Amino acid sequence: MKSIINIILIALLFSSCTKVVDLDLGDNNSKIVIDGKITNEQGPYFVKITKSVSFTETNDYPSVSNAKVIIEDNVGQKDTLTYTSNGNYKTTSIQGVEGRTYTLHVEVDGNTYHASSTMPTKVNLDTLELTKLEFAGQTRFTVIPKFTDPLSFGNNYRYIIYKNGEKDNGYYMYNDNTNNGKVNEVPIQSQQLELESGNVVTVEMNCIDQISYNYYFTLSQMAFSGPGGGTTPSNPPNNISGSALGLFSAHSTQSKTITIP
Amino acid sequence: MNKINFLVLLFSLVSIGLFAQQKHTISGSIKDKATGESLMAATLSVLEKPGLGVKANEYGFYSLSLPEGKYTFRVTYIGYKEEKKEIELTNNITVNWSLESKGALKEVKITTKKKDDNLTRATMGTETLNMKEIAKLPVIFGEKDVLKTIQLLPGVKSAGEGNSGFSVRGGATDQNLIILDEAPVYNASHLLGFFSTFNSDAIKDATIIKGNSPAQYGGRLSSVLDVKMKDGNNKDYNVSGGIGLISSRLTVEGPIQKEKSSFIISGRRTYADAFLKLTKDYKDTKLYFYDLNAKANYSINKNNKIFASGYFGKDILGLGTGFGIDWGNTTGTLRWNHIVNSKLFSNTSFIYSNYDFNIGIENGATNVNINSKIRDFNLKQDFSYYANPKNSLRFGFNAIHHTITPSTTTGTVTNSSSKKGRESLENAIYATNEYKPNDKLTIDYGLRLSAYSLLGGDTYKLYDKGILKDSVVLENGALGKTYYNLEPRITTNYRINEVSSFKAGYARNTQHLHLLSNSSGGSPSDQWIGNSYNIKPEIADQLSIGYSRNFNKDNYEFGVESYYKNMQNQVDYKDGADINNAPDVESELLFGKGRAYGIEFLVKKKTGKLTGWVGYTLSKTERQVDGINNGEWYNAKQDRTHDLSIVGVYQFTKKWSFSGLFIYNTGNAVTFPTGKYDMDGTTVYQYANRNANRMPVNHRLDLSANYESSRKGRFQSSWNIGLYNVYGRQNAYSIAFEDNPDDKTRTQAVQTSLFKWVPSITYNFKF
């Protein structure tokens, strides 16, 4: 909400100007980055292991190809992943099931990293609804993912939204803190994609665990910096021990597509 | 020194004076001859007894006891002609003084006080700004603003460009007690901080005390900003107003009982939205604020006077019919001044203060409302007892009932919220004495005992770094935990010689209300929260020393002050805290400590054609919180190493004056990314130490010109033309890190600046 106020005010009142600046950001301590997922859909699943680079370098992230990667669950399945390419490791047999807890073990150059995540039960995404906004002579749409939040408290959601196949890189998070057990009416406020008539919009809804929510919520809070700067940024809290960056997330997922009339 | 010893010392020092020889008392009031406004801090001195004198209190009341005899009394107040009277003191008498303004000179004064006042008073880190001196300084949009001017003083730092939020001696923006006629103002800004809630036409003066406040003030760690509304002219009716780019103002004042009582009503409204209505695209957009100040006083008889004052202000922001936000403060103060006898002055105040914030979203059949609120009922009793020329006492109590409702969401699609309003009592008793053992030494010492009690009606949960450990259910009517704090305060002034003095002080302050804000600029949606079982009172201990010297017959004033401040129980947030929607915001909080130290220099030129000041601060402020930055000390965001302001007003002719100000300061401490990585095709930034980076240096020059036309009968008008940011410096407002849109293999840092040049023109009139 704060961001909306800020955008309006800045747009209406001030002709602000922007420029690209050079800053001395100090040295970066390159760290192992683990991006692992396991879902309720059919495998294989991938764990990507790379290294972080300094801000001023190009976006070429060194792949880690010599890691030993294992995923196991709480009912005795265990899978040693095989390396494919670009830092990706692929599962061979394990199958993601809602309600199970998955543990990831990674060993790189003598350092070990562990993470575990419990896949929440899938909440059915019933349909996508559109709302029309008219502001400043333009017509825009927002999408409301319609689903019924379960009565039990503590459900966390992440939406990934695509317009004509183009992915929105923003973090759109929702939880049942204020609307527990209700049908969702809160639209996704995309800050990157302007949805207009004729667009094909896909929403992927992930039911995620609390730590994954915290991870993405932290990123979403840092995305906008309003007057005087927004939330003080930090590396988001994650579930990986051994001071690696990234996240290992077991989540259920479902997608729906709508064409804006 | 332990507390018992301190109390014994306090009362023994007082009693030394109480049993001295038989004396008589001269008392009364000191006022402006033309308007009847009381002249706070005007000085009554006795020519036969150099070094002996007394200052009028905030209601213009003074009292001085002397042995029987014949004396020549002199009353002085800068900008006014002095008054002298020879009086034979044979019994207690009342003498009321009316001083005549020196006219043009009054308009350019930089301080309202006696010329060498800085050398005689045991006040540390205290500055008073008169609205007339502010009037000529250049300001953004031509909207003169006491909070913006306060930020030009050493030790006071702006929360951001164009922002009315401020930080004092390394404290946070919520650690300033901002009071308007004694009523706390919980959000002193309009339009996200670009304007303050103080309509300068309704304000008499504003005093800031940077941490070493006397014991009658309490409740915030860093400073007290005491803003006083005008009483209104009790001799004649006056209408004054102004038309500016952003807002218009109108003030009406006049007598109720001639020469005895008066009223003032002042209003201000912005009208940017009037222009929006003319545009096709933004015609449904609402964006404005307004203020209304009103005050009246009534003399019942010579010993009793009643004051009623109120403030009402609101910001409205709306888009079409589906979305609206509003927020505002309401304050009301009812005061009774009672002269009990010639030595004892009493003031009783009943104060109401309210701040609320609302968002309404309507979309077809569904609607959502989010609101938060803080409301106070406050009773204050204050006595001034002028025991003898060596001792002036103040003592009293203060009881506040707070109701704080955190951000709650209601509407068709939400559950009724489980969050409830919390009630609490904040009580304090205090006593303070100004002791002058001889004409070189002044000691102000006092003690304040504060007590904050949780009242029943809610469940309080206990957390350890965000993990729920226990909970306490407080039934309606039950009394929960009470936090007691003893706050000793002492300041001393030693006058080394005619032109210089040395000062030292110590003060402990506590704070029971805390503002939850995760943006440094401040937002109207920021919420206050009281102490609880997790949140303990914030405590600050500040030690300061200073030296003042006047040059050139008191025309130049030089002051240096240095401070060290230690802070306990500081509130911060865990990484990724959700302070708006978390079921219990206390689970998102972390607690730590802070330290701040610095040195402040101020050189003022107080008289002549050119007046103004140069202020410079060298300072450091840090925090240490378990769970942030691996538990290591880090810079607080308001930490700025260097801060320089230069302010000047040049009275060219009687009609024309020019003014300018220049600021230069180190950028705020911020956290920039050091690295980056990829998560599922999106760039994520890697951070190292908290607040280890700096925003770019800020500097800016503003100029303005004032023209006062000749008086035509009762009518007088003036023009103010200003240019903000004369050389078009692009000061960084924010810096964002993003993928380079032209080269996807790169990332870049993009700086946003708000104001390049901002011209302004304001027309003021008075009749």
PDB file of C-alpha atoms in Angstrom, chain A residues 213-215 217-219 221-222 231-232 234-237, chain B residues 518 573-579 588 690:
ATOM      1  CA  TYR A 213       7.317 -17.212   2.265  1.00  0.00           C
ATOM      2  CA  ASN A 214       9.726 -15.267   4.471  1.00  0.00           C
ATOM      3  CA  TYR A 215      12.408 -15.548   1.803  1.00  0.00           C
ATOM      4  CA  PHE A 217       8.453 -11.681   1.215  1.00  0.00           C
ATOM      5  CA  THR A 218      11.804 -10.197   2.218  1.00  0.00           C
ATOM      6  CA  LEU A 219      12.734  -9.867  -1.443  1.00  0.00           C
ATOM      7  CA  GLN A 221       9.862  -5.700   0.589  1.00  0.00           C
ATOM      8  CA  MET A 222      13.233  -4.651  -0.759  1.00  0.00           C
ATOM      9  CA  THR A 231      13.177  -1.424   4.116  1.00  0.00           C
ATOM     10  CA  THR A 232      16.843  -1.861   4.941  1.00  0.00           C
ATOM     11  CA  SER A 234      19.526  -7.838   3.726  1.00  0.00           C
ATOM     12  CA  ASN A 235      20.113 -11.330   2.458  1.00  0.00           C
ATOM     13  CA  PRO A 236      16.685 -12.912   2.935  1.00  0.00           C
ATOM     14  CA  PRO A 237      16.460 -15.491   5.726  1.00  0.00           C
TER      15      PRO A 237
ATOM     16  CA  ASN B 518      10.340   0.347   8.066  1.00  0.00           C
ATOM     17  CA  TYR B 573      12.963  -5.395  13.030  1.00  0.00           C
ATOM     18  CA  LYS B 574      14.137  -8.822  12.079  1.00  0.00           C
ATOM     19  CA  ASP B 575      15.125  -9.279   8.444  1.00  0.00           C
ATOM     20  CA  GLY B 576      12.020  -9.544   6.305  1.00  0.00           C
ATOM     21  CA  ALA B 577       9.721  -8.285   9.066  1.00  0.00           C
ATOM     22  CA  ASP B 578       6.076  -7.831   8.132  1.00  0.00           C
ATOM     23  CA  ILE B 579       4.996  -4.956  10.347  1.00  0.00           C
ATOM     24  CA  GLU B 588       8.729  -9.177  14.172  1.00  0.00           C
ATOM     25  CA  ARG B 690      24.274  -3.454   7.351  1.00  0.00           C
TER      26      ARG B 690
END
